[in-house]
Short mmCIF file of C-alpha atoms in Angstrom, two decimals:
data_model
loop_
_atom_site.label_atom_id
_atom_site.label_comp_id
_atom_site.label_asym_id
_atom_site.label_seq_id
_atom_site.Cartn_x
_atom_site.Cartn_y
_atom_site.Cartn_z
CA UNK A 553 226.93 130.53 99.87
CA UNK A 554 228.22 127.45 101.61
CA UNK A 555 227.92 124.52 99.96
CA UNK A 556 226.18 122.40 102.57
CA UNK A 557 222.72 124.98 102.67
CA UNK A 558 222.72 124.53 98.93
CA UNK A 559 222.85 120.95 98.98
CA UNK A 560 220.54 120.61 101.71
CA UNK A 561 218.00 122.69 99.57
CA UNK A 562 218.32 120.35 96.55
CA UNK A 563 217.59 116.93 98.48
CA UNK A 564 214.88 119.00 100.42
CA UNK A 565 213.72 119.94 96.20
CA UNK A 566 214.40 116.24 95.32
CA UNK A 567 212.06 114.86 97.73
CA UNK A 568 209.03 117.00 95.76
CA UNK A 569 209.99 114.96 92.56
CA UNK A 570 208.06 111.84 92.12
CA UNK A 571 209.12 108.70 93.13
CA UNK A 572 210.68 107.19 90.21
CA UNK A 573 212.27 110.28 89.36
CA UNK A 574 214.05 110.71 92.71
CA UNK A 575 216.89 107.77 92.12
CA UNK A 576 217.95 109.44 89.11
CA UNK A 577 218.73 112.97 90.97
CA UNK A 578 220.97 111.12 93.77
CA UNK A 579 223.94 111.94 91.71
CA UNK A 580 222.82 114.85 90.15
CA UNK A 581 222.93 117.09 93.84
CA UNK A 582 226.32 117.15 94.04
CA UNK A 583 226.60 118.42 90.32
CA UNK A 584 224.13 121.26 90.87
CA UNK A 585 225.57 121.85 93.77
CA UNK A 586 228.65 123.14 92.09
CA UNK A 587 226.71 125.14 89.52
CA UNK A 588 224.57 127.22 92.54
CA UNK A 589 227.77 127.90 93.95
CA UNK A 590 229.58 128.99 91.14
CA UNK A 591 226.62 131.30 90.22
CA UNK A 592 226.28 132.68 93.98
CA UNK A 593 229.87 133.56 94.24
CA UNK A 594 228.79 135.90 90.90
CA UNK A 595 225.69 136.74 92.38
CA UNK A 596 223.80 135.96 95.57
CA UNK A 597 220.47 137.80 95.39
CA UNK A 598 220.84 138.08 91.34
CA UNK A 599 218.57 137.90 88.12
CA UNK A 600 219.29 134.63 86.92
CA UNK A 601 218.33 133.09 83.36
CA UNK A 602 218.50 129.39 82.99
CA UNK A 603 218.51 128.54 78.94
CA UNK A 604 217.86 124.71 78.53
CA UNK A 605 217.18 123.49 81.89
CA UNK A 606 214.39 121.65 81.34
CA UNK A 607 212.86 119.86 84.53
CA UNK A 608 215.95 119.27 86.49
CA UNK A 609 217.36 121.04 89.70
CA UNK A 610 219.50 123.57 88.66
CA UNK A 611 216.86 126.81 88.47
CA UNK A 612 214.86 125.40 91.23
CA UNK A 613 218.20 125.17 93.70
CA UNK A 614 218.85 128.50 91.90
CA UNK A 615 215.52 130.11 93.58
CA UNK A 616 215.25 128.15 96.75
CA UNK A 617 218.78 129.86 98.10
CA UNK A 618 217.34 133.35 97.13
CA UNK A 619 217.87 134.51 93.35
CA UNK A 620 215.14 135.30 90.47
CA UNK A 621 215.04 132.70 88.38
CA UNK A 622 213.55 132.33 84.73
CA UNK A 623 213.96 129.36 82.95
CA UNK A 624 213.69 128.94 79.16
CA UNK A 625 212.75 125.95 77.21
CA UNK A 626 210.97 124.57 74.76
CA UNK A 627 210.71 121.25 76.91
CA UNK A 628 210.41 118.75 73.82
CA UNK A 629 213.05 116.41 74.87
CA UNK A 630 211.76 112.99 75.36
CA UNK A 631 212.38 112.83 79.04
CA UNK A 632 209.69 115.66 79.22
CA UNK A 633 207.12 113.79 77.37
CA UNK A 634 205.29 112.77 80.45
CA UNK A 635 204.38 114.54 83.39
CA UNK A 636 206.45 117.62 82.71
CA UNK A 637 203.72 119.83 84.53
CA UNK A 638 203.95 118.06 87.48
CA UNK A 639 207.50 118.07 87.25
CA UNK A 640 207.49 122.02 86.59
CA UNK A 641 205.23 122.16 89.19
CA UNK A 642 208.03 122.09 91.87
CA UNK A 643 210.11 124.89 90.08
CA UNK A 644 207.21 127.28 90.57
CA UNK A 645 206.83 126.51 94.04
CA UNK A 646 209.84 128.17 94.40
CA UNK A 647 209.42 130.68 92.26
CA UNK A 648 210.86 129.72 89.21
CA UNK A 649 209.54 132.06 86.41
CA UNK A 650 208.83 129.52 83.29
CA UNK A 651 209.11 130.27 79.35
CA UNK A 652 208.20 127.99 76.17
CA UNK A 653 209.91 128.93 73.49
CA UNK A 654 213.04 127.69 71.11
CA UNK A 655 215.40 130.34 71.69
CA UNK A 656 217.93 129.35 68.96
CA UNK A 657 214.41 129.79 66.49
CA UNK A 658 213.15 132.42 68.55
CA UNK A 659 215.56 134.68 70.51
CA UNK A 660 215.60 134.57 74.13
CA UNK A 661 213.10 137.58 74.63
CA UNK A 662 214.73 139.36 77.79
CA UNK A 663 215.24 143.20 77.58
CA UNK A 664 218.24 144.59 77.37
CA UNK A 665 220.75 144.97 80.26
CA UNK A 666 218.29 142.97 82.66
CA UNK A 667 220.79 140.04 83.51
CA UNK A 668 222.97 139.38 86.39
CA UNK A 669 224.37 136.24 85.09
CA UNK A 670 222.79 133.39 82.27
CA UNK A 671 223.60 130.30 82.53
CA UNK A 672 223.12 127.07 80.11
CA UNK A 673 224.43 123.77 81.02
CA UNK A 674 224.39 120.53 78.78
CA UNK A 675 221.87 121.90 75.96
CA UNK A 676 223.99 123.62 73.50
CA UNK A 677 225.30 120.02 71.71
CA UNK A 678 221.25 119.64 71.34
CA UNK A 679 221.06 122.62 68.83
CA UNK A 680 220.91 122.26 65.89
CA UNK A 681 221.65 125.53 64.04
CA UNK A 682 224.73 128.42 65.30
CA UNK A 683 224.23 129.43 68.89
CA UNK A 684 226.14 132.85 67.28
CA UNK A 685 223.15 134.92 67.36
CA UNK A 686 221.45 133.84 70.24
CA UNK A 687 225.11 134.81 72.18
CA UNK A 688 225.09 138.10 70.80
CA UNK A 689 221.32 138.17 72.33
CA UNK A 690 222.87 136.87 75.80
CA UNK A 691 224.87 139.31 75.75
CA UNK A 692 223.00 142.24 75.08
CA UNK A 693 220.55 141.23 78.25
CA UNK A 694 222.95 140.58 80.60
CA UNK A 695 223.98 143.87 82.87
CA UNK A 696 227.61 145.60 82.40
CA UNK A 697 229.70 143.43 84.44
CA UNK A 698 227.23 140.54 83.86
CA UNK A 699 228.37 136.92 83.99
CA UNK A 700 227.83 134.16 81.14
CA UNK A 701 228.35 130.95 82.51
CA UNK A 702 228.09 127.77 79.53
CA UNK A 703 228.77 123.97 80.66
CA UNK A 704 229.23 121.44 77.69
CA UNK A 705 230.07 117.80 77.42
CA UNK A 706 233.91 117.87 76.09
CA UNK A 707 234.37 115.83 72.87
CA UNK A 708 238.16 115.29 73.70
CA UNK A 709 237.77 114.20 77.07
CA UNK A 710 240.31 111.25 78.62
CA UNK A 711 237.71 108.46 78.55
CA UNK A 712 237.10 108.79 75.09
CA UNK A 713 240.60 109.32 74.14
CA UNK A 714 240.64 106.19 75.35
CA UNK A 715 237.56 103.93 73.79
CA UNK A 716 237.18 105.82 70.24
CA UNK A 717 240.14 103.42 69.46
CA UNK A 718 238.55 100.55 70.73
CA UNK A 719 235.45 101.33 68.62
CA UNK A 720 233.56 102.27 71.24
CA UNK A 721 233.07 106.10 70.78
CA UNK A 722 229.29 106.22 69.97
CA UNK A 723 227.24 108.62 72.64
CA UNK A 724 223.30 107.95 71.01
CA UNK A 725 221.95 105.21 70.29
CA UNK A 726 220.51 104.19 66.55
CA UNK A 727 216.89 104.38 67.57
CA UNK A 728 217.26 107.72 69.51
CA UNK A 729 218.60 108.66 65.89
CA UNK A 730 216.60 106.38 63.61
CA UNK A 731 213.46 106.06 64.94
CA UNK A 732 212.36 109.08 66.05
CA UNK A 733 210.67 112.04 64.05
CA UNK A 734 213.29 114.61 65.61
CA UNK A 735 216.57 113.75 66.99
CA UNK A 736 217.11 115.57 69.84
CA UNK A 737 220.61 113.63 70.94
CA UNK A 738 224.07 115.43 70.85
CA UNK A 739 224.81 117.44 67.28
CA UNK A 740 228.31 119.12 68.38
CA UNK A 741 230.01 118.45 71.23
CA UNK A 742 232.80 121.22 71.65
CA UNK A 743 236.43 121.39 73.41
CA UNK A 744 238.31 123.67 75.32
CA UNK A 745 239.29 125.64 71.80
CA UNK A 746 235.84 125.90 71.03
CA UNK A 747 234.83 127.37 74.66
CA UNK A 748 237.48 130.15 73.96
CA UNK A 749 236.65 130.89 70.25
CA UNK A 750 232.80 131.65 71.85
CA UNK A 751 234.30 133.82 74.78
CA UNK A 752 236.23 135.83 72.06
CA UNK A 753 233.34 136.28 69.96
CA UNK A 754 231.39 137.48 72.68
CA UNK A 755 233.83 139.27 73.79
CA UNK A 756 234.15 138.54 77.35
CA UNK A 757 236.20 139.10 79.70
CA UNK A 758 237.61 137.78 82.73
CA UNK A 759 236.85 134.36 81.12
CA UNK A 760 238.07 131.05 83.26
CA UNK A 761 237.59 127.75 81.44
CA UNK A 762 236.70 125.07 84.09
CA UNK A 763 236.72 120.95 84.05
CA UNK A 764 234.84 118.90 86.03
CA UNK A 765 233.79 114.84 85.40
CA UNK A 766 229.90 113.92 86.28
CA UNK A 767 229.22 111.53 84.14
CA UNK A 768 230.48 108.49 86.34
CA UNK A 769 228.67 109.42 89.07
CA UNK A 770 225.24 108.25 87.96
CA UNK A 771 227.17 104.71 86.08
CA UNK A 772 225.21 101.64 86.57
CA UNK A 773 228.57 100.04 87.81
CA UNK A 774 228.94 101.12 91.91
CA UNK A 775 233.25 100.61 91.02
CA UNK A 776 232.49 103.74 88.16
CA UNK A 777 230.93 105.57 90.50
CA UNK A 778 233.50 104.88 93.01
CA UNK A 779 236.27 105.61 91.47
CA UNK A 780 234.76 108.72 89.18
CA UNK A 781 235.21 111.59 92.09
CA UNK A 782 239.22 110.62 92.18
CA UNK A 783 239.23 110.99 88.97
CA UNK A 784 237.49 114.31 89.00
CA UNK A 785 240.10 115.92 91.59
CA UNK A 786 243.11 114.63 89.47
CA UNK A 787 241.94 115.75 86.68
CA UNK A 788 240.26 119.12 87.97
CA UNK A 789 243.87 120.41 86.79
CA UNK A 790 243.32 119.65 83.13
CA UNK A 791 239.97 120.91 81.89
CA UNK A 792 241.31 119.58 78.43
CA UNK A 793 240.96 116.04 79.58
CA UNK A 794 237.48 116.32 81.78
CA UNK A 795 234.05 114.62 80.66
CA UNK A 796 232.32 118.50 81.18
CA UNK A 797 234.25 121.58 80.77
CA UNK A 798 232.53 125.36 81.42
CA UNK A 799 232.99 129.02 80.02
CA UNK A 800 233.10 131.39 82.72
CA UNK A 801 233.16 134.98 81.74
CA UNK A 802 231.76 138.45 81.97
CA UNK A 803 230.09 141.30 79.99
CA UNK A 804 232.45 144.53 80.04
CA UNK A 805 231.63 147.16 82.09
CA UNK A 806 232.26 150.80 81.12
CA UNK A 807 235.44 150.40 83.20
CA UNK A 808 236.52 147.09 81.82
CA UNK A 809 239.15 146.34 79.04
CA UNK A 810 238.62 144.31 75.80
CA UNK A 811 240.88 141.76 76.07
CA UNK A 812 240.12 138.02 77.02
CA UNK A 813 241.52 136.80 79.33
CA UNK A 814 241.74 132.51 80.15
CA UNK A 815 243.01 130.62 83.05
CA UNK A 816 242.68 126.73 84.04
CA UNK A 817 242.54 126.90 87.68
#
């Protein structure tokens, strides 16, 4: 699917948001942008789980351009403390099928084989116990020839290769930490390594590890956000050095080898 429908579907989807929620999604088109079109190329009219989305644009954009969408979470982060129905509101419009529930405590609850592709993007440095089991549950629902698609914040990336030396590595803050009953901030961030060790254990195949850099697009400073998509095409190149990095891989099919298979495009 070209890009341009699917990012004229999520500022069309942006506009339903409300007002003081809209500013903060600016920068956040072009990222799901790439996301829709990386699960499109996999499957157009697919079955799509979400794991983790919460209330942002991904599953929506997902079932505006034409896929079934579910989307699973237990929605207890503190940016869904308010007005999370309202918010959710928008992803049924479209037809976004919605689930409560923890599914590293509970299991994803899909029946086998059911899957075109799952995706999760950004949640799995929130858990806080082995996402082992819950894999070996993504796998078992997706379809023979299914497609797993994971995007992670990299704890190695250039910019904090850079600052941890300068004593300026910290990503939450004390009170997000200290003063709250449950911290729901980042537990493990992974690397490139780590993406591989999960495609091996799931036993993927097909698997492409790819690095992209967000984060400066939404920076309070306008030069960040300037300069942050030159950065991203230099460093496209070297996943290993990106501020997001994704697992890209597939369930075997009857006709499919074992072996795993990883390339940095």
């Amino acid at each position: 699917m070209q890009a341009g429908i699917v990012r004229q579907e999520l500022r069309s989807l942006a506009t339903r948001y409300p007002p003081e929620w809209r500013a903060s999604l600016d920068h956040e088109v072009e990222r799901q942008t790439f996301h829709i079109g990386l699960v499109s190329q996999l499957a157009p009219r697919g079955v799509i789980t979400d794991i983790g989305g919460g209330t942002g644009l991904f599953s929506a954009g997902c079932a505006a351009v034409g896929m079934s969408v579910t989307l699973i979470d237990d929605f207890a982060d503190p940016v869904n403390e308010s007005r999370t129905d309202e918010l959710l509101d928008v992803h049924r419009g479209v037809g976004v099928k919605i689930e409560v529930r923890d599914v590293v405590r509970d299991g994803l609850g899909l029946a086998p084989e059911s899957m075109d592709v799952i995706t999760t993007f950004d949640s799995m440095e929130h858990w806080h116990s082995s996402p082992k089991r819950l894999f070996a549950e993504v796998t078992t629902a997706l379809r023979p020839g299914g497609w797993f698609l994971l995007g992670v914040p990299n704890c190695v990336n250039l910019r904090k290769r850079i600052t941890v030396p300068l004593g300026r590595g910290k990503w939450s803050s004390m009170a997000d930490w200290y003063e709250r009953p449950h911290f729901r901030g980042h537990v493990r961030e992974p690397d490139v390594d780590d993406l591989r060790y999960i495609a091996s254990d799931m036993r993927l195949t097909s698997v492409r590890i790819l690095g992209r850099n967000w984060l400066g697009r939404g920076h309070a400073h306008p030069l960040v956000r300037t300069l942050t998509p030159v950065v991203d095409r230099v460093l496209r190149s070297r996943p290993t050095l990106c501020s997001d990095i994704y697992l890209l891989g597939r369930k075997p099919s009857t006709t499919d080898g074992e072996a795993v298979r990883s390339d940095e495009p």
